[in-house]
Short mmCIF file of C-alpha atoms and ligand atoms in Angstrom, two decimals:
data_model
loop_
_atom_site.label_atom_id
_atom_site.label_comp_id
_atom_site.label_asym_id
_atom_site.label_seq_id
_atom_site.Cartn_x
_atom_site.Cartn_y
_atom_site.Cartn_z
CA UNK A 7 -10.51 -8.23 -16.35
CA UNK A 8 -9.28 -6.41 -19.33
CA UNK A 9 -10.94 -4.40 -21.40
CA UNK A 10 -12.80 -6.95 -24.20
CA UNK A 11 -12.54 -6.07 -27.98
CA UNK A 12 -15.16 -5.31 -30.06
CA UNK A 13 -13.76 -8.91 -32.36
CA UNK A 14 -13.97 -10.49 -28.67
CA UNK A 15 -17.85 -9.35 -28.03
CA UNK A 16 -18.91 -10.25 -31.40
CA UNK A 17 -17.82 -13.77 -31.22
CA UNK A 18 -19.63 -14.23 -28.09
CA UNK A 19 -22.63 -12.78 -29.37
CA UNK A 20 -23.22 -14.19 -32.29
CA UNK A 21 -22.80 -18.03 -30.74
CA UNK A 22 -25.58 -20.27 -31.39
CA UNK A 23 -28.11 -18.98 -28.72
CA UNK A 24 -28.07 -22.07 -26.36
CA UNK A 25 -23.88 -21.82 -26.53
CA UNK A 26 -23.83 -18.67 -25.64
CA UNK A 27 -26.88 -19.13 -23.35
CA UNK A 28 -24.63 -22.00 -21.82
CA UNK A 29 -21.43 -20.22 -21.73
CA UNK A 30 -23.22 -17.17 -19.89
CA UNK A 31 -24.82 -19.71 -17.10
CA UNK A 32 -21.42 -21.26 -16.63
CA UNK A 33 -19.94 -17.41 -15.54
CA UNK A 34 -22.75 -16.69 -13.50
CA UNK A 35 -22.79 -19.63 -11.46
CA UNK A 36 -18.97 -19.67 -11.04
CA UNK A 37 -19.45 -16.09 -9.53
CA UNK A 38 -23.05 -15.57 -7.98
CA UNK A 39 -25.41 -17.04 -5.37
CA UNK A 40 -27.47 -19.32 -8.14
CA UNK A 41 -30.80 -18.28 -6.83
CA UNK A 42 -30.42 -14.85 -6.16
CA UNK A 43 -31.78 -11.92 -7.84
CA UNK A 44 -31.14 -7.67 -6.13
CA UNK A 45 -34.57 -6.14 -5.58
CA UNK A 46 -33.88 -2.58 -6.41
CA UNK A 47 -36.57 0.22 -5.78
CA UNK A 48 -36.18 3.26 -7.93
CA UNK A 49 -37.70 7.28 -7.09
CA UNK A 50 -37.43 10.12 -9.13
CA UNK A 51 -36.45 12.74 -6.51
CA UNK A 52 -36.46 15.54 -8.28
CA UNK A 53 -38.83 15.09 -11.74
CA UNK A 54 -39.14 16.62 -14.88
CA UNK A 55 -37.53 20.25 -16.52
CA UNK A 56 -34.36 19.02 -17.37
CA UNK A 57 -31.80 21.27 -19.42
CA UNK A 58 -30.56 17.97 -21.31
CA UNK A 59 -32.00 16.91 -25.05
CA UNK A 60 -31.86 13.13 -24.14
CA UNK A 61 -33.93 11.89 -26.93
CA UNK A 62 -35.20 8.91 -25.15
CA UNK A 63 -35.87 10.78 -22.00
CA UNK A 64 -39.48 12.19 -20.58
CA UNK A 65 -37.74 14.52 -18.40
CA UNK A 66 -36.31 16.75 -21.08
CA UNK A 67 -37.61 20.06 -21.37
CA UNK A 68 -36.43 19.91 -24.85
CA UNK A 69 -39.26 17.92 -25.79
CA UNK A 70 -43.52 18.00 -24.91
CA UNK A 71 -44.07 14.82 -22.84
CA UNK A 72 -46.34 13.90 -20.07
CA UNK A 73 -44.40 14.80 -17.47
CA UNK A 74 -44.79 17.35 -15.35
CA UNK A 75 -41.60 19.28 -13.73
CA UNK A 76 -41.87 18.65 -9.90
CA UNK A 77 -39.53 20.19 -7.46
CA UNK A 78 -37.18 18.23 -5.23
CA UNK A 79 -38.81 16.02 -3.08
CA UNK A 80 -38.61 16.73 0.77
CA UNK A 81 -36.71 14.21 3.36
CA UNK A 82 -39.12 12.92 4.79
CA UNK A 83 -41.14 12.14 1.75
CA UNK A 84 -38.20 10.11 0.28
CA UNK A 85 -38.06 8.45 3.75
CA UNK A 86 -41.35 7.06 3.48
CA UNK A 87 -40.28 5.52 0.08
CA UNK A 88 -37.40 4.21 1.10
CA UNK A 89 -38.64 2.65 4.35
CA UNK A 90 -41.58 1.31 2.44
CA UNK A 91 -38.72 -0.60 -0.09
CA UNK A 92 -36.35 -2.07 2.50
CA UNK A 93 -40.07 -2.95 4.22
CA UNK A 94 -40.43 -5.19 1.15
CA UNK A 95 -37.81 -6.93 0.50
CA UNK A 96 -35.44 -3.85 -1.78
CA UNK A 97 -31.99 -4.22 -0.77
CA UNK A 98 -30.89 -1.09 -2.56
CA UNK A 99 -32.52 2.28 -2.97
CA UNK A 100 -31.83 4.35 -5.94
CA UNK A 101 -32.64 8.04 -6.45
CA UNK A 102 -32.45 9.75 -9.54
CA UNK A 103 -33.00 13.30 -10.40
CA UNK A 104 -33.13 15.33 -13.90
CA UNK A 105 -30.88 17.79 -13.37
CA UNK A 106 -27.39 18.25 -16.20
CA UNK A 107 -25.57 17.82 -13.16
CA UNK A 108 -24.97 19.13 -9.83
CA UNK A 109 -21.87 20.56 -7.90
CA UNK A 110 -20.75 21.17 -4.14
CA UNK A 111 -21.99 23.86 -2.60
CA UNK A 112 -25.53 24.17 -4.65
CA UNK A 113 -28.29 24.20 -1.80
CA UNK A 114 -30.16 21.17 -4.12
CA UNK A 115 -26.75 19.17 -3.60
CA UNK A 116 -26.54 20.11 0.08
CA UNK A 117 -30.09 19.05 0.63
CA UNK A 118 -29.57 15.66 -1.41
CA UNK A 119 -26.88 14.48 0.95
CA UNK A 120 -28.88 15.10 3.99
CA UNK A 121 -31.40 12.48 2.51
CA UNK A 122 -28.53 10.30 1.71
CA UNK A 123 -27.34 10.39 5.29
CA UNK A 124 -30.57 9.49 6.27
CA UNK A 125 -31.40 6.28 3.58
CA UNK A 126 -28.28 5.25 4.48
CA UNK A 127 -28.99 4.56 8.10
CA UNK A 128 -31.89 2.04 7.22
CA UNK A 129 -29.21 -0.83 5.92
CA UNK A 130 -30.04 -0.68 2.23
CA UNK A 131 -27.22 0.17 -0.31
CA UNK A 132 -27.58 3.51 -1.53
CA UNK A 133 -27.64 4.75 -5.14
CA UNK A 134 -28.01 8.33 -6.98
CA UNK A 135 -28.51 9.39 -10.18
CA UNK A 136 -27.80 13.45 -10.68
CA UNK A 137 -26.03 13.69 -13.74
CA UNK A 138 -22.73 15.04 -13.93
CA UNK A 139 -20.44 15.43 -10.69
CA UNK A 140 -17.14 17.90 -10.30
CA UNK A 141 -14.73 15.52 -8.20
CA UNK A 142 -15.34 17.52 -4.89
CA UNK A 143 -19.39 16.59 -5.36
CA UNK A 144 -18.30 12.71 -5.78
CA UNK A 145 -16.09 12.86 -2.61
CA UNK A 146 -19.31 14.10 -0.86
CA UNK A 147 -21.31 11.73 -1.82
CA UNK A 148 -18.98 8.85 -0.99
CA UNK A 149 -18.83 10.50 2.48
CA UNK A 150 -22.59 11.06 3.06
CA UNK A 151 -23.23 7.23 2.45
CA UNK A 152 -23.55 6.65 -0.99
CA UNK A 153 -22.85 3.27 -2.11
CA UNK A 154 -23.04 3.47 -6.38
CA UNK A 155 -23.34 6.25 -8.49
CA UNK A 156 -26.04 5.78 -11.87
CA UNK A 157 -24.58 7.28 -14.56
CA UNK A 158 -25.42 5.67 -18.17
CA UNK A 159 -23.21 5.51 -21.08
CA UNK A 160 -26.28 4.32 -22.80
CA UNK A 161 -24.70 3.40 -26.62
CA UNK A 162 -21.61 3.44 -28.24
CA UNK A 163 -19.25 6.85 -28.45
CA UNK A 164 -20.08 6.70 -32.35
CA UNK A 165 -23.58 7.02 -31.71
CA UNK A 166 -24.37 9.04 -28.82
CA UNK A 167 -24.60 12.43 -30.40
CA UNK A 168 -27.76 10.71 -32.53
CA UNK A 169 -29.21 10.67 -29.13
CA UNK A 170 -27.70 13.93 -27.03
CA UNK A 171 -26.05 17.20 -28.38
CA UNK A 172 -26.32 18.99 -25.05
CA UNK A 173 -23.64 17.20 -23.61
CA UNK A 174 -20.61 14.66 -24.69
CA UNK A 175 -19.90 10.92 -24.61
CA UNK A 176 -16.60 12.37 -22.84
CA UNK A 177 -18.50 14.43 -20.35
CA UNK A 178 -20.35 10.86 -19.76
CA UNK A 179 -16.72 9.37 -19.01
CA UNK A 180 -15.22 12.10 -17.13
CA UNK A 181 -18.08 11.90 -14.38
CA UNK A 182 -17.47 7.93 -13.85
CA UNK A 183 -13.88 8.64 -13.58
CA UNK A 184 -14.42 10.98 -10.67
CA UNK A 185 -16.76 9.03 -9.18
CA UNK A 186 -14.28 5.84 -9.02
CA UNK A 187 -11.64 8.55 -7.94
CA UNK A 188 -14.15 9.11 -5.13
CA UNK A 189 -14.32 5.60 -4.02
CA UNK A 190 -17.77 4.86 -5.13
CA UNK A 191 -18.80 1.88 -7.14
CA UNK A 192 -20.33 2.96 -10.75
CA UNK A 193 -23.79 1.38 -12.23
CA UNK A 194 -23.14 2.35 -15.69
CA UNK A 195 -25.03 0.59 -18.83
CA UNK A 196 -27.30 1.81 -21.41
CA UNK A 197 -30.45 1.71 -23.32
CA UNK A 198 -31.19 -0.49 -26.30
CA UNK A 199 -33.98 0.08 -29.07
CA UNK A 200 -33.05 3.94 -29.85
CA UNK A 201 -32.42 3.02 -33.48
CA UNK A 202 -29.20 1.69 -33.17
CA UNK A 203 -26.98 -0.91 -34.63
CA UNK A 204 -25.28 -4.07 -32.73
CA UNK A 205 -22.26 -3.20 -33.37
CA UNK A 206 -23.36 0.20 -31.06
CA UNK A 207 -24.10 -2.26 -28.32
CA UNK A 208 -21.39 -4.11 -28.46
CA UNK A 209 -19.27 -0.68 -28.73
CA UNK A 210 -21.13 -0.19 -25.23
CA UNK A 211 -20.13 -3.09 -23.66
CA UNK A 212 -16.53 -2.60 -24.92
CA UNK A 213 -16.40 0.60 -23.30
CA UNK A 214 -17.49 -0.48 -20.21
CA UNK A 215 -15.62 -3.44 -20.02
CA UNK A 216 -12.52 -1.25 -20.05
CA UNK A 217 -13.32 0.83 -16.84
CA UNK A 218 -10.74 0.11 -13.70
CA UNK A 219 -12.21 -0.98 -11.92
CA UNK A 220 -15.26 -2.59 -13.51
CA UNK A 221 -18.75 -1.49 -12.98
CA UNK A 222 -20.43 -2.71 -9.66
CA UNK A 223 -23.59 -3.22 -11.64
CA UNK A 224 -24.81 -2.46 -15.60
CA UNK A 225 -28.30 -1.63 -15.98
CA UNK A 226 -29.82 -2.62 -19.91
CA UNK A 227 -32.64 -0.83 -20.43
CA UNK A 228 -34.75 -1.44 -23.51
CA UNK A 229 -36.26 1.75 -24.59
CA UNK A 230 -39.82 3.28 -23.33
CA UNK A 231 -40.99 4.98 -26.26
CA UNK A 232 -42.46 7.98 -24.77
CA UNK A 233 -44.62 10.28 -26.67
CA UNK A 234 -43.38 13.51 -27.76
CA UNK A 235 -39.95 12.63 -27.91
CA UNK A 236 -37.90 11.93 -30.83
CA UNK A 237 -37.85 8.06 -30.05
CA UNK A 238 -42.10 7.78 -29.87
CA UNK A 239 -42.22 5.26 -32.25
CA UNK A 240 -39.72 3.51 -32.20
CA UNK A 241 -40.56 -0.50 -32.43
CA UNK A 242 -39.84 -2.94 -29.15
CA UNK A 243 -36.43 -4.33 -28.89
CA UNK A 244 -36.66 -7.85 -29.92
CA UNK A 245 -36.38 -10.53 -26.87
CA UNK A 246 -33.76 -12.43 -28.25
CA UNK A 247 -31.59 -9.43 -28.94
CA UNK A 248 -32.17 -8.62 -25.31
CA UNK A 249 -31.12 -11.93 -23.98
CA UNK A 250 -27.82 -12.29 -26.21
CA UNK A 251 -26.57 -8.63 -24.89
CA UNK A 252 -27.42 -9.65 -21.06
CA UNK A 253 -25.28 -12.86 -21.82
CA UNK A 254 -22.94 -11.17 -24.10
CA UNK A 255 -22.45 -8.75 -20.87
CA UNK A 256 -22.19 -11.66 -17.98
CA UNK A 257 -19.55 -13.41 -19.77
CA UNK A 258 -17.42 -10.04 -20.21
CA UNK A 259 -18.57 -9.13 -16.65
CA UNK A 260 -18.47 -11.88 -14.52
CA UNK A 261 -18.53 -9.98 -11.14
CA UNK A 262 -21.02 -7.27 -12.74
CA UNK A 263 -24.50 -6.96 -11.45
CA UNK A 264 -26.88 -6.97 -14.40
CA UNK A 265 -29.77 -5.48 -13.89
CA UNK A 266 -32.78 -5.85 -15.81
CA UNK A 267 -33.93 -2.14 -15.86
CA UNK A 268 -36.40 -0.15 -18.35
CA UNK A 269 -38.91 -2.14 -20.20
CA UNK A 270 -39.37 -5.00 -18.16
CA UNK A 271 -42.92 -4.58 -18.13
CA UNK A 272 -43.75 -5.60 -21.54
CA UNK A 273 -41.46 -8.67 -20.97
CA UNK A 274 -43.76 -11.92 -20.40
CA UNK A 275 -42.74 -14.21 -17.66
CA UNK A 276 -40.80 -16.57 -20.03
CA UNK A 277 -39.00 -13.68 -21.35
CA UNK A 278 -37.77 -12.70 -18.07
CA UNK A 279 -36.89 -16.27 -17.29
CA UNK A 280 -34.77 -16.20 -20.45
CA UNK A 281 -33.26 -13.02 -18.76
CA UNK A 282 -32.59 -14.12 -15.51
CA UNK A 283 -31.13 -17.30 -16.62
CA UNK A 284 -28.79 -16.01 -19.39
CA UNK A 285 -27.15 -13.94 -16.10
CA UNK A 286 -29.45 -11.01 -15.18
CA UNK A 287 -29.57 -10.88 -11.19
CA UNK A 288 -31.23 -7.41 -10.40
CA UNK A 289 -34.12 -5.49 -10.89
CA UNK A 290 -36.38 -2.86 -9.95
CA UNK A 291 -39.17 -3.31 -8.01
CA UNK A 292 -41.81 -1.03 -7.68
CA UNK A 293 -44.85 -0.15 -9.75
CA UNK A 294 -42.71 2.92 -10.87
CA UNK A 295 -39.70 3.35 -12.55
CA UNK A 296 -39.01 7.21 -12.60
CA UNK A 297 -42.08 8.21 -14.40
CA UNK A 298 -42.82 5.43 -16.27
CA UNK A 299 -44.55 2.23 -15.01
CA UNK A 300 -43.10 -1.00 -14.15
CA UNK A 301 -43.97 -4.48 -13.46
CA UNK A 302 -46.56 -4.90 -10.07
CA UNK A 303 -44.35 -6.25 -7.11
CA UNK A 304 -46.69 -9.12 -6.51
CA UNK A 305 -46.26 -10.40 -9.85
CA UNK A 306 -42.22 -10.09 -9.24
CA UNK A 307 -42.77 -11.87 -6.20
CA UNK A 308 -44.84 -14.63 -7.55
CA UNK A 309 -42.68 -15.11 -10.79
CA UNK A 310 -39.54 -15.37 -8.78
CA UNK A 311 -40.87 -17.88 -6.57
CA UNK A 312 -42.37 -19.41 -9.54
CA UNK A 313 -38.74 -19.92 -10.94
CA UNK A 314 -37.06 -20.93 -7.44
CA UNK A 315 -35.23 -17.85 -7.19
CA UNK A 316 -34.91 -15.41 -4.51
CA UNK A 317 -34.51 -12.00 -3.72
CA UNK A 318 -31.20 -11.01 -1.69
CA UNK A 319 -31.79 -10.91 2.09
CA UNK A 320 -31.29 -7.63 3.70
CA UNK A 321 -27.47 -7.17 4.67
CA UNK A 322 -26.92 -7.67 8.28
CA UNK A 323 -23.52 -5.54 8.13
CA UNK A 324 -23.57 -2.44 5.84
CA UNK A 325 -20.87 -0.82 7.53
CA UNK A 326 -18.88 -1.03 4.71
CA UNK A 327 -20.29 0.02 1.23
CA UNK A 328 -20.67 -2.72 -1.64
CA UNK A 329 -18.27 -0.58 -3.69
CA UNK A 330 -15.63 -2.33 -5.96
CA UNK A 331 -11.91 -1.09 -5.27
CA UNK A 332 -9.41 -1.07 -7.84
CA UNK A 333 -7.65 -4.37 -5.97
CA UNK A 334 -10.85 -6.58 -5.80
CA UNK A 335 -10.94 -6.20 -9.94
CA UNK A 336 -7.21 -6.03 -10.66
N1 SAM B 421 -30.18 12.77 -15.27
C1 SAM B 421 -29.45 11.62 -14.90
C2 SAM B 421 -28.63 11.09 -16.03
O1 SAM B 421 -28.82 11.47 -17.16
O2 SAM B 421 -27.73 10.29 -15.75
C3 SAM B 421 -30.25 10.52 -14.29
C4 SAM B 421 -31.58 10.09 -14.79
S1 SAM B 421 -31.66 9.24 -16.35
C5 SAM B 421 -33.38 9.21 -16.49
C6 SAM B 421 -31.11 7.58 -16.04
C7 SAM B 421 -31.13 6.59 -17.18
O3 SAM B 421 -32.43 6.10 -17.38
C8 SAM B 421 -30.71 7.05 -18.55
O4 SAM B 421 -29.32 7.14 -18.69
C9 SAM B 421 -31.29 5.97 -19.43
O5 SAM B 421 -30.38 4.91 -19.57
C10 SAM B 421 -32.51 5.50 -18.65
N2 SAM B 421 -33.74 5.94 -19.32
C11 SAM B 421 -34.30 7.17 -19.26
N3 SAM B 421 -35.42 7.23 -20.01
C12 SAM B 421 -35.58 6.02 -20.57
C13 SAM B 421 -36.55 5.47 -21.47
N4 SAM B 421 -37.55 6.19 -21.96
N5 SAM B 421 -36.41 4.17 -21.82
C14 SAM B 421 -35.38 3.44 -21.35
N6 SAM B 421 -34.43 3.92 -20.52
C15 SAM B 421 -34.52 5.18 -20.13
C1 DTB B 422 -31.27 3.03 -15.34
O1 DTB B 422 -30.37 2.63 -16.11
N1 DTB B 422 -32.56 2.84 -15.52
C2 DTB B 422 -33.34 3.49 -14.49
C3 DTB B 422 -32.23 3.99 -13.54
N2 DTB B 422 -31.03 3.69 -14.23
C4 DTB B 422 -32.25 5.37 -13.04
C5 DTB B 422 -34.26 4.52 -15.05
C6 DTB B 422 -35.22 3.97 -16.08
C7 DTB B 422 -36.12 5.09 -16.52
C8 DTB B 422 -37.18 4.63 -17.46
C9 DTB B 422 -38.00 5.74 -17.99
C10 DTB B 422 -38.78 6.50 -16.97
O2 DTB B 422 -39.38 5.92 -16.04
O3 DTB B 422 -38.84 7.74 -17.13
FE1 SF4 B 423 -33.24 12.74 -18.86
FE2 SF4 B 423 -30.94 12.56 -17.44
FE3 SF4 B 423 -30.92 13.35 -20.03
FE4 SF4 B 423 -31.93 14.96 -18.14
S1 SF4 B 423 -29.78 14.28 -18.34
S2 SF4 B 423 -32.84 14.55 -20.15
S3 SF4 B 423 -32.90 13.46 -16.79
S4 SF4 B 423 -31.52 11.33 -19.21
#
């Protein structure tokens, strides 16, 4: 699909709710299992002490959060993790670290693809998160296993420099682009509630709507104020603003995963019913985001079968990796 103008995304926002709410059920189920929802389990790998000024973000040693900087986590201890996830139903592992960025040859990088190798023998679609890749660190993730590459636009191009000076909306761009070179599917969304206007959503979703191929999955995040940053107190996104972007995004994405992401634990079950309906069909799952906390995995488990849906059954074939080629979106 072609990239969607702003005029485009604007329209289909600002529908009546239930038309757009009907409009965004008629995409999904034209283009996803009705039931199904991803089970995604999320671990910081590497915590805390990051170069970056992220405004939103409790990893930045630009401002005095809770966290504490941790080193990189050890093989086996990400092992554990990720054999405890696939254990429970997570089809996809993602590992994120705070780092500006990483390149071939650091021993960090060498030592992440060994644990890639290794999470990507147990069947579950792998993801990272490192910040920004040269194109030679992208190829070597692609061939150590890695099935999508995290890496957030997170608001419009007008607006990001409200939320980051230490690095571009371009620098953003230019990683995605080398990790598509590399073959790897992109999970690129953002984060709403930083102060921002719709139109700095919708600039979002225009962006991303014009990546070739589209994203494999879009995470929307609603901000987690976190004290000492910038953001603290910033108010709670309002639900219905939450469900128009996640339909606003299915009908401009109809192949995109949407994932429900950050802030899903102050969400009540109706909320995420709302959610799931109006096209979301992934989530995390885990009491843990990456340092935050996150909705308990027996009250996932319950509210999905509460609302007759399903998590995705593990693959039986992951030989080759879920990512999108250029031909399966042209
Ligand atoms: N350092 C890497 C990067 O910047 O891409 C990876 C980690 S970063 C924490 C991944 C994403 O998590 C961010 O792009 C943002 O969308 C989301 N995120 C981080 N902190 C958040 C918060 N407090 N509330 C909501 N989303 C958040
Ligand atoms: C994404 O978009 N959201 C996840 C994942 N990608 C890496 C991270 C959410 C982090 C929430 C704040 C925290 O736990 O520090
Ligand atoms: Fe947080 Fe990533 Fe920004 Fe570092 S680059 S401050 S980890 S969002």
């Amino acid at each position: 699909m072609a990239r969607m103008t702003l005029d485009r995304l604007e329209a289909i926002y600002n529908q009546p709710l239930f038309d757009l709410l009907q409009q965004a059920r008629a995409v999904h189920e034209e283009h996803w299992p009705r039931r199904e929802v991803q089970l995604c389990t999320l671990l910081s790998i590497k915590t805390g002490g990051c170069s970056e000024d992220c405004s939103y973000c409790a990893q930045s040693a630009h401002h005095a959060t809770p966290v504490q900087p941790e080193p990189l986590l050890d093989k086996e201890a990400v092992m554990r993790v990720a054999r405890a996830a696939r254990d429970q139903g997570s089809t996809r592992f993602c590992m994120g670290a705070a780092w500006k960025g990483v390149r071939e040859g650091d021993k960090k990088f060498e030592q992440v693809l060994e644990i890639v190798r290794e999470v990507n023998s147990l069947g579950l679609e792998v993801c990272v998160t490192l910040g920004q890749l040269t194109p030679v660190a992208a190829q070597r993730l692609r061939a150590a296993g890695v099935t999508a590459y995290n890496h957030n636009i997170d608001t419009s191009p007008e607006f990001y420099a409200n939320i980051v000076t230490t690095h571009t909306f371009e620098d953003r761009l230019q990683t995605i682009r080398a990790v598509q070179d590399a073959g790897m599917a992109v999970c690129c969304g953002g984060i709403i509630g930083m102060g921002e206007a719709l139109v700095d959503r919708l600039r979002m979703l225009e962006v991303v709507t014009g990546f070739d191929p589209a994203p494999e999955s879009l995470p929307i995040n609603s901000l987690v104020p976190i004290p000492g940053t910038p953001l603290e107190n910033l108010p709670r996104v309002d639900l219905f603003e939450v469900v128009r972007l996640i339909a606003t995004a299915r009908v401009a994405l109809p192949r995109t995963k949407i994932r429900l992401s950050a802030g899903r634990e102050n969400l009540s079950r109706e909320a995420q019913a709302m959610c799931f309906f109006a096209g979301a069909n992934s989530i995390f799952f885990g009491d843990k985001l990456l340092t935050t906390g996150n909705t308990a995995a027996e009250e996932d488990l319950a509210l999905l079968r509460e609302l007759d849906l399903e998590p995705q059954a593990p693959f039986t074939d992951i030989q080759e990796p879920h990512a999108c080629t250029r031909e399966a979106h042209a």
